Amino acid sequence: MNKEYNFIFFIVALLVPSCSGPSSNYTEIGNLPDIFPDYKEVTIPVNIAPLNFKLTDKTEKLLVEIAGRKGKLEVKGKDKIEIPVGKWHKLLKENSNDSLIVFVYALQNNKWNRYLPFHIHIRNEPADPWLIYRLIAPGYEAWSDMGIYQRDITSFNEESIIDSRLLPGNCMNCHSFNKQNPREMVFHLRGKIGGTILIRDFDVRKINTKVRETIANCVYPFWHPSGNYIAFSVNSIFQVFHSTKEKRIEVYDSESDVVIYDIDNDKLITSNLVCSKESFETFPIFTPDGGSLFFCSTEARKMPDEYKQVKYNLCRIAFDASNGTFGGKVDTLVNSFKLGKSVSFPRISPRGNYLMFTASNYGNFSIWHKDADLYLMDLETGLYNPIDIVNTEDTESYHSWSSGSNWFVFSSRRLDGLYTRPFIAYIDKDGKAAKPFLLPQKDPDFYDYCLQSFNIPEFVSGKVEFGHQSMIKAIKSPGENLTFEIRD
Amino acid sequence: MLLMLILVFELTSYFNPGKKIVKNPGMVENIEPASIYKLWFLLAFLILAAGIPLLVRKYLLFQPLGSTFLTEFYYDIRGLIPNTIPLLFGIPIVLIIIVSLYNLKEKYNRTALYIQTGILLIICFFGFKVWANFDAEEIMTYDYLVRNKNWNKVLEYNEKKPPQNFLSLAMLNLALAKTGLMGEKMFNYDQHGIDGLFLAFDKMGYTSPLMGNEIFYHLGLINASQKYVFEAMEIIPNKDKSARTIKRLAETNLINGDYKVAEKYLSLLEKTTFYRKWAKDTMKYLFNEDMIKNHPDWGDKRKLLVKNDYFFDIVDIEAILKRMIEEYPGNRMAFEYLMAFHMINKDLRNFVNCFPAIEKLNYMQVPLTYQEAMIYIILINKKNPIPNAHLYVNENVKTRMNSFIDTYSKYPDAMVRLRKDFWGTYWYYLFFSEIENATLETQTITKKPNYNE
């Protein structure tokens, strides 16, 4: 036998023990594995990418068995596993509306141990396959790289929609879609070439949303289901920096109003009922039938002196899309003083039966408030409660519904208290949510290394596409100006 | 640019088919490029070289056209190509053209080599004169010494290289404060205004927030230090992250008790070569309140943490220092910075107002510059501004004050006469120094800062 064959046999001899699993030669440990991300007993959509994870206990080797009633998978790793995408999806499809049982074996001190198994519950209802978010460092005034990205949640593909590579030094924010439709998108550019970028079926336009009569550019958007209007708030936003260890940043509005952009007529319209000096109005949204406009409102206060006294109510006013007119009265749906908290980011489920909102102790920029939690309101009864299963001691803030109304994504700072991460949760038709799971990544260590926050996670039913040349042309253009009208 | 270089080479080779390549050791002789590279090959090469970046732009990286061809692989900072880069790529192009036009005889090779070496040396000399930034060297040295807490070495370095800009001066003043010499000797060093005490945040340059964070950190303004260093990390021009900033963020978060995010930063540092040991050692402090409290640095910072919240802004630094002293009357460094702030501003009214806080600071002796300020105030007011003010001033200082005033009132050239014996006193600063830039303006290395800008 020559030297090369000797070498090959040596390698094979080395590999054989490492390929062999624990089979029955292991010790049962009486506790659940400590894994990151925590995927124990979570409920997932049938189309989600593999839930790769790592064992945080010290281990020399790892073997994971994922079994359903039909089929099973075995994945090996050192201290983390990367599940093959194709086999994972096959397993999920074969076991949809059922559960998978996961056995984790760890080679520790030359001895295989098996942890107590856990389950992953699969729902047959898919979540919208694309997630759009902005990646930016959770900093103060400056940022390094930033951009709006789209992630295929059925795989690990992430693509940039627009980022600071294309527009160095410019900020981009507040991306919004009409009913999770990737063909109708709006977002803002800030900086020298600032403007609002409107994408409708590959047509890209740049709009100058500041008019003489309003206090600022348009900020927080929400599309009318007809696609003919976008509701915006206009806010004078300020940022200040705390000195005590409990808080870092406070973002507040010194003034704010609500306006509606009539897309076809290039006009901002509003009503004195949503655009008043005596109140701060913000976060407008339309109901799925388009007949009402919800928004958050509070009595105007001297800012920042009274920043802790600012608590927003959830309000509603009728809106007639046929002629762009407002109703004559404003109803208060959630009274902040009764709730004892301030309401932000109202979002109605696409079916129209539930409204999710963020409640925090004061103000409207809840991402910097550890007390911020998600609440769910039954729009039939008007009753609302915190969604305990998704809330933690840390911040839960922005949220977005999937088209089918049975999944929502929300941002949370629960992992480390600073970097915002997207979590997805199932919610049934009775409004009962399941344990959320962290958006899976190919490398389970991804979130440890990632020094950017996931801002404004938005579910979208398809991939966002537009002509790059039209985008560049629109960005370079001076932008279209709007007219303004108050209608009562 | 690399493409241009290759193209020129290919084209000159194509149009000079018979020319032999200059002989070099180890190189194959008598290669005739035109026999290998045909014109169609050149065209294909051109199409590929231009087309691939364009395809990348269309399908992979949505970016400006310029960045598609002149990426950060040419220069670390995206979107910026300094003149030296085209120059570096241009020189070989020129040389190739020259070589293709003139067939140098072998016997002149040695002469040509000498000429080339000479030209290179001349270019190096002038390049060094034009591009070497000694201001930056000075700033970086001060920064390095402060970052490593070598306070005495900062003072030693000052003997060789006195600060020429606010960045270095702020580091020198911090070293004075840390060695307990601020009140004693501050005016032994050229003071040029409060910009030499604190560094304002500058979005355009990371130097100012990076160095400015050190001052807040050592003062115990941990949130401000954290803000500055986070911003410094975000505005590093090449978009990379710096281990130094991450280390400081780990520290500020440990002090603030934000252990989970501190752990994240420490985990990152554990993957580095030079910070691994520190990170591993520091991991032991996570979630361990007792260890933090007993740490010689972090424990002290913990004691000084701000109790009553307010919004931090550098322009309010005077009020902030007052708050710090109110919360912790024993905070000597905050007191000395506050007094320095007033004295540098020649604001004697506020100096007097803040002076009584000295009672709780257990000084063995009132710092010399405070005595000098106090005796001057007594003298011009002809009474004690605070009860028993004269008791804070020793007899020697009183005598020297009289001598100073005597010379000052007698001689028109008092400034020159007094320099020998009184330079370094507060009186000399008060009478003869002008306050510059008392606005906490931002400072950066890239702006080539000096006091007059």
Short mmCIF file of N, CA and C in Angstrom, two decimals, chain B residues 278-383:
data_model
loop_
_atom_site.label_atom_id
_atom_site.label_comp_id
_atom_site.label_asym_id
_atom_site.label_seq_id
_atom_site.Cartn_x
_atom_site.Cartn_y
_atom_site.Cartn_z
N TRP B 278 -8.30 40.71 27.21
CA TRP B 278 -9.07 41.69 28.00
C TRP B 278 -10.54 41.29 28.01
N ALA B 279 -11.05 40.91 26.85
CA ALA B 279 -12.48 40.56 26.75
C ALA B 279 -12.79 39.33 27.61
N LYS B 280 -11.92 38.34 27.54
CA LYS B 280 -12.15 37.12 28.33
C LYS B 280 -12.13 37.45 29.83
N ASP B 281 -11.18 38.26 30.23
CA ASP B 281 -11.11 38.65 31.65
C ASP B 281 -12.35 39.43 32.06
N THR B 282 -12.77 40.30 31.16
CA THR B 282 -13.90 41.18 31.50
C THR B 282 -15.22 40.42 31.54
N MET B 283 -15.30 39.32 30.81
CA MET B 283 -16.52 38.51 30.83
C MET B 283 -16.92 38.13 32.26
N LYS B 284 -15.93 38.00 33.11
CA LYS B 284 -16.21 37.60 34.50
C LYS B 284 -17.03 38.66 35.24
N TYR B 285 -16.98 39.88 34.76
CA TYR B 285 -17.68 40.98 35.44
C TYR B 285 -19.16 41.04 35.09
N LEU B 286 -19.53 40.32 34.03
CA LEU B 286 -20.92 40.40 33.59
C LEU B 286 -21.86 39.89 34.68
N PHE B 287 -22.89 40.63 34.94
CA PHE B 287 -23.93 40.28 35.91
C PHE B 287 -23.36 40.10 37.32
N ASN B 288 -22.18 40.64 37.57
CA ASN B 288 -21.59 40.50 38.89
C ASN B 288 -21.42 41.90 39.51
N GLU B 289 -22.43 42.30 40.21
CA GLU B 289 -22.45 43.66 40.77
C GLU B 289 -21.28 43.89 41.71
N ASP B 290 -20.97 42.90 42.52
CA ASP B 290 -19.89 43.08 43.51
C ASP B 290 -18.54 43.29 42.82
N MET B 291 -18.29 42.50 41.78
CA MET B 291 -17.00 42.66 41.08
C MET B 291 -16.90 44.04 40.44
N ILE B 292 -18.01 44.49 39.88
CA ILE B 292 -18.00 45.83 39.24
C ILE B 292 -17.72 46.89 40.31
N LYS B 293 -18.43 46.77 41.42
CA LYS B 293 -18.27 47.78 42.48
C LYS B 293 -16.84 47.83 42.99
N ASN B 294 -16.17 46.69 42.99
CA ASN B 294 -14.79 46.65 43.52
C ASN B 294 -13.73 46.92 42.45
N HIS B 295 -14.15 47.11 41.24
CA HIS B 295 -13.18 47.39 40.18
C HIS B 295 -12.63 48.82 40.38
N PRO B 296 -11.30 48.98 40.25
CA PRO B 296 -10.74 50.30 40.57
C PRO B 296 -11.25 51.43 39.67
N ASP B 297 -11.61 51.12 38.45
CA ASP B 297 -12.11 52.16 37.55
C ASP B 297 -13.64 52.14 37.49
N TRP B 298 -14.21 51.01 37.11
CA TRP B 298 -15.65 50.93 36.92
C TRP B 298 -16.40 51.14 38.24
N GLY B 299 -15.80 50.68 39.32
CA GLY B 299 -16.44 50.87 40.63
C GLY B 299 -16.58 52.35 40.97
N ASP B 300 -15.50 53.10 40.68
CA ASP B 300 -15.55 54.56 40.92
C ASP B 300 -16.60 55.21 40.04
N LYS B 301 -16.65 54.78 38.80
CA LYS B 301 -17.62 55.37 37.87
C LYS B 301 -19.05 55.06 38.31
N ARG B 302 -19.22 53.86 38.80
CA ARG B 302 -20.55 53.48 39.31
C ARG B 302 -21.02 54.46 40.40
N LYS B 303 -20.07 54.81 41.27
CA LYS B 303 -20.43 55.70 42.40
C LYS B 303 -20.85 57.08 41.89
N LEU B 304 -20.29 57.46 40.73
CA LEU B 304 -20.56 58.82 40.23
C LEU B 304 -21.71 58.88 39.22
N LEU B 305 -22.36 57.75 38.99
CA LEU B 305 -23.43 57.75 37.96
C LEU B 305 -24.49 58.81 38.26
N VAL B 306 -24.95 59.44 37.20
CA VAL B 306 -25.95 60.51 37.36
C VAL B 306 -27.23 59.93 37.97
N LYS B 307 -27.71 60.59 39.02
CA LYS B 307 -28.93 60.09 39.70
C LYS B 307 -30.19 60.71 39.10
N ASN B 308 -30.15 62.03 38.97
CA ASN B 308 -31.36 62.73 38.50
C ASN B 308 -31.19 63.08 37.03
N ASP B 309 -32.09 62.60 36.25
CA ASP B 309 -31.94 62.69 34.80
C ASP B 309 -32.04 64.13 34.29
N TYR B 310 -31.31 64.39 33.23
CA TYR B 310 -31.43 65.63 32.46
C TYR B 310 -30.96 65.32 31.05
N PHE B 311 -31.26 66.22 30.12
CA PHE B 311 -30.83 65.99 28.75
C PHE B 311 -29.43 66.56 28.55
N PHE B 312 -28.55 65.72 28.07
CA PHE B 312 -27.16 66.14 27.91
C PHE B 312 -26.96 66.89 26.61
N ASP B 313 -26.30 68.03 26.71
CA ASP B 313 -25.86 68.76 25.53
C ASP B 313 -24.57 69.47 25.92
N ILE B 314 -23.58 69.33 25.10
CA ILE B 314 -22.26 69.88 25.44
C ILE B 314 -22.34 71.39 25.72
N VAL B 315 -23.26 72.08 25.07
CA VAL B 315 -23.33 73.54 25.30
C VAL B 315 -23.82 73.86 26.72
N ASP B 316 -24.40 72.86 27.39
CA ASP B 316 -24.85 73.06 28.77
C ASP B 316 -23.85 72.52 29.78
N ILE B 317 -22.61 72.37 29.38
CA ILE B 317 -21.65 71.65 30.21
C ILE B 317 -21.45 72.32 31.58
N GLU B 318 -21.56 73.63 31.62
CA GLU B 318 -21.39 74.32 32.89
C GLU B 318 -22.46 73.87 33.89
N ALA B 319 -23.71 73.89 33.42
CA ALA B 319 -24.82 73.46 34.29
C ALA B 319 -24.68 71.99 34.66
N ILE B 320 -24.18 71.22 33.72
CA ILE B 320 -24.03 69.77 33.97
C ILE B 320 -22.98 69.53 35.06
N LEU B 321 -21.89 70.26 34.99
CA LEU B 321 -20.85 70.10 36.02
C LEU B 321 -21.39 70.51 37.38
N LYS B 322 -22.18 71.58 37.40
CA LYS B 322 -22.77 72.01 38.67
C LYS B 322 -23.68 70.93 39.24
N ARG B 323 -24.46 70.31 38.36
CA ARG B 323 -25.35 69.22 38.81
C ARG B 323 -24.54 68.07 39.39
N MET B 324 -23.43 67.79 38.71
CA MET B 324 -22.60 66.67 39.18
C MET B 324 -22.07 66.93 40.58
N ILE B 325 -21.67 68.17 40.82
CA ILE B 325 -21.13 68.51 42.14
C ILE B 325 -22.25 68.49 43.19
N GLU B 326 -23.43 68.94 42.76
CA GLU B 326 -24.58 68.90 43.70
C GLU B 326 -24.89 67.46 44.10
N GLU B 327 -24.85 66.56 43.11
CA GLU B 327 -25.17 65.16 43.41
C GLU B 327 -24.08 64.49 44.23
N TYR B 328 -22.84 64.80 43.90
CA TYR B 328 -21.71 64.20 44.64
C TYR B 328 -20.73 65.31 45.00
N PRO B 329 -20.92 65.92 46.15
CA PRO B 329 -20.06 67.07 46.51
C PRO B 329 -18.58 66.70 46.58
N GLY B 330 -18.28 65.42 46.66
CA GLY B 330 -16.87 65.02 46.71
C GLY B 330 -16.26 64.78 45.35
N ASN B 331 -16.97 65.11 44.29
CA ASN B 331 -16.48 64.87 42.93
C ASN B 331 -15.45 65.95 42.55
N ARG B 332 -14.22 65.71 42.93
CA ARG B 332 -13.17 66.72 42.76
C ARG B 332 -12.91 67.03 41.29
N MET B 333 -12.94 66.01 40.44
CA MET B 333 -12.63 66.24 39.03
C MET B 333 -13.69 67.15 38.38
N ALA B 334 -14.95 66.91 38.73
CA ALA B 334 -16.01 67.76 38.17
C ALA B 334 -15.84 69.19 38.66
N PHE B 335 -15.47 69.33 39.95
CA PHE B 335 -15.25 70.66 40.52
C PHE B 335 -14.11 71.36 39.80
N GLU B 336 -13.03 70.65 39.59
CA GLU B 336 -11.86 71.28 38.95
C GLU B 336 -12.16 71.66 37.49
N TYR B 337 -12.93 70.82 36.81
CA TYR B 337 -13.32 71.18 35.43
C TYR B 337 -14.23 72.40 35.43
N LEU B 338 -15.11 72.47 36.43
CA LEU B 338 -16.01 73.62 36.50
C LEU B 338 -15.22 74.90 36.78
N MET B 339 -14.29 74.80 37.72
CA MET B 339 -13.47 75.98 38.03
C MET B 339 -12.61 76.36 36.82
N ALA B 340 -12.07 75.35 36.15
CA ALA B 340 -11.27 75.61 34.95
C ALA B 340 -12.12 76.31 33.89
N PHE B 341 -13.36 75.85 33.76
CA PHE B 341 -14.28 76.44 32.78
C PHE B 341 -14.45 77.95 33.06
N HIS B 342 -14.68 78.29 34.33
CA HIS B 342 -14.88 79.70 34.66
C HIS B 342 -13.59 80.49 34.54
N MET B 343 -12.50 79.91 35.01
CA MET B 343 -11.22 80.65 34.99
C MET B 343 -10.75 80.88 33.56
N ILE B 344 -10.88 79.85 32.72
CA ILE B 344 -10.46 80.02 31.33
C ILE B 344 -11.33 81.07 30.65
N ASN B 345 -12.60 81.08 31.02
CA ASN B 345 -13.51 82.09 30.47
C ASN B 345 -13.36 83.46 31.13
N LYS B 346 -12.46 83.54 32.10
CA LYS B 346 -12.25 84.78 32.88
C LYS B 346 -13.55 85.24 33.54
N ASP B 347 -14.35 84.25 33.90
CA ASP B 347 -15.65 84.52 34.52
C ASP B 347 -15.49 84.42 36.04
N LEU B 348 -15.03 85.51 36.63
CA LEU B 348 -14.69 85.48 38.06
C LEU B 348 -15.92 85.48 38.95
N ARG B 349 -17.00 86.02 38.45
CA ARG B 349 -18.25 86.02 39.23
C ARG B 349 -18.68 84.57 39.52
N ASN B 350 -18.69 83.75 38.45
CA ASN B 350 -19.10 82.36 38.65
C ASN B 350 -18.03 81.55 39.37
N PHE B 351 -16.78 81.97 39.22
CA PHE B 351 -15.70 81.33 39.98
C PHE B 351 -16.00 81.47 41.48
N VAL B 352 -16.33 82.68 41.86
CA VAL B 352 -16.62 82.94 43.29
C VAL B 352 -17.87 82.18 43.72
N ASN B 353 -18.88 82.18 42.87
CA ASN B 353 -20.14 81.49 43.24
C ASN B 353 -19.90 80.00 43.47
N CYS B 354 -19.01 79.42 42.68
CA CYS B 354 -18.79 77.97 42.79
C CYS B 354 -17.74 77.62 43.84
N PHE B 355 -16.97 78.60 44.25
CA PHE B 355 -15.83 78.33 45.12
C PHE B 355 -16.19 77.62 46.43
N PRO B 356 -17.28 78.00 47.09
CA PRO B 356 -17.57 77.37 48.41
C PRO B 356 -17.65 75.84 48.36
N ALA B 357 -17.91 75.28 47.17
CA ALA B 357 -17.97 73.81 47.08
C ALA B 357 -16.64 73.17 47.44
N ILE B 358 -15.59 73.96 47.46
CA ILE B 358 -14.25 73.43 47.77
C ILE B 358 -14.19 72.87 49.19
N GLU B 359 -15.06 73.38 50.03
CA GLU B 359 -15.06 72.96 51.44
C GLU B 359 -15.24 71.45 51.60
N LYS B 360 -15.98 70.84 50.69
CA LYS B 360 -16.28 69.41 50.85
C LYS B 360 -15.29 68.51 50.10
N LEU B 361 -14.22 69.13 49.61
CA LEU B 361 -13.32 68.34 48.76
C LEU B 361 -12.02 67.93 49.44
N ASN B 362 -11.87 68.30 50.68
CA ASN B 362 -10.73 67.84 51.49
C ASN B 362 -9.37 68.12 50.84
N TYR B 363 -9.22 69.31 50.27
CA TYR B 363 -7.90 69.67 49.76
C TYR B 363 -6.98 69.92 50.95
N MET B 364 -5.74 69.46 50.87
CA MET B 364 -4.76 69.79 51.91
C MET B 364 -4.46 71.29 51.85
N GLN B 365 -4.41 71.77 50.60
CA GLN B 365 -4.14 73.19 50.41
C GLN B 365 -4.93 73.64 49.18
N VAL B 366 -5.45 74.83 49.24
CA VAL B 366 -6.23 75.32 48.10
C VAL B 366 -5.31 75.38 46.87
N PRO B 367 -5.72 74.81 45.74
CA PRO B 367 -4.87 74.84 44.54
C PRO B 367 -4.41 76.26 44.21
N LEU B 368 -3.20 76.32 43.75
CA LEU B 368 -2.53 77.60 43.58
C LEU B 368 -3.30 78.57 42.67
N THR B 369 -3.78 78.08 41.55
CA THR B 369 -4.45 79.00 40.61
C THR B 369 -5.73 79.56 41.24
N TYR B 370 -6.38 78.77 42.10
CA TYR B 370 -7.59 79.28 42.77
C TYR B 370 -7.20 80.40 43.76
N GLN B 371 -6.07 80.20 44.43
CA GLN B 371 -5.59 81.25 45.35
C GLN B 371 -5.32 82.53 44.56
N GLU B 372 -4.70 82.34 43.40
CA GLU B 372 -4.35 83.52 42.59
C GLU B 372 -5.60 84.26 42.12
N ALA B 373 -6.60 83.48 41.73
CA ALA B 373 -7.85 84.11 41.29
C ALA B 373 -8.52 84.82 42.48
N MET B 374 -8.52 84.14 43.63
CA MET B 374 -9.22 84.68 44.79
C MET B 374 -8.58 85.98 45.28
N ILE B 375 -7.25 86.00 45.34
CA ILE B 375 -6.60 87.22 45.84
C ILE B 375 -6.83 88.39 44.88
N TYR B 376 -6.88 88.08 43.60
CA TYR B 376 -7.16 89.13 42.62
C TYR B 376 -8.59 89.68 42.82
N ILE B 377 -9.52 88.79 43.07
CA ILE B 377 -10.91 89.22 43.28
C ILE B 377 -11.01 90.08 44.54
N ILE B 378 -10.33 89.63 45.60
CA ILE B 378 -10.34 90.40 46.85
C ILE B 378 -9.78 91.79 46.59
N LEU B 379 -8.71 91.80 45.83
CA LEU B 379 -8.02 93.07 45.58
C LEU B 379 -8.89 94.04 44.78
N ILE B 380 -9.51 93.56 43.75
CA ILE B 380 -10.30 94.50 42.93
C ILE B 380 -11.61 94.89 43.61
N ASN B 381 -12.13 94.00 44.45
CA ASN B 381 -13.39 94.33 45.16
C ASN B 381 -13.13 95.07 46.46
N LYS B 382 -11.89 95.02 46.88
CA LYS B 382 -11.49 95.63 48.16
C LYS B 382 -12.25 95.03 49.33
N LYS B 383 -12.76 93.84 49.14
CA LYS B 383 -13.41 93.14 50.25
C LYS B 383 -13.49 91.64 49.90
#
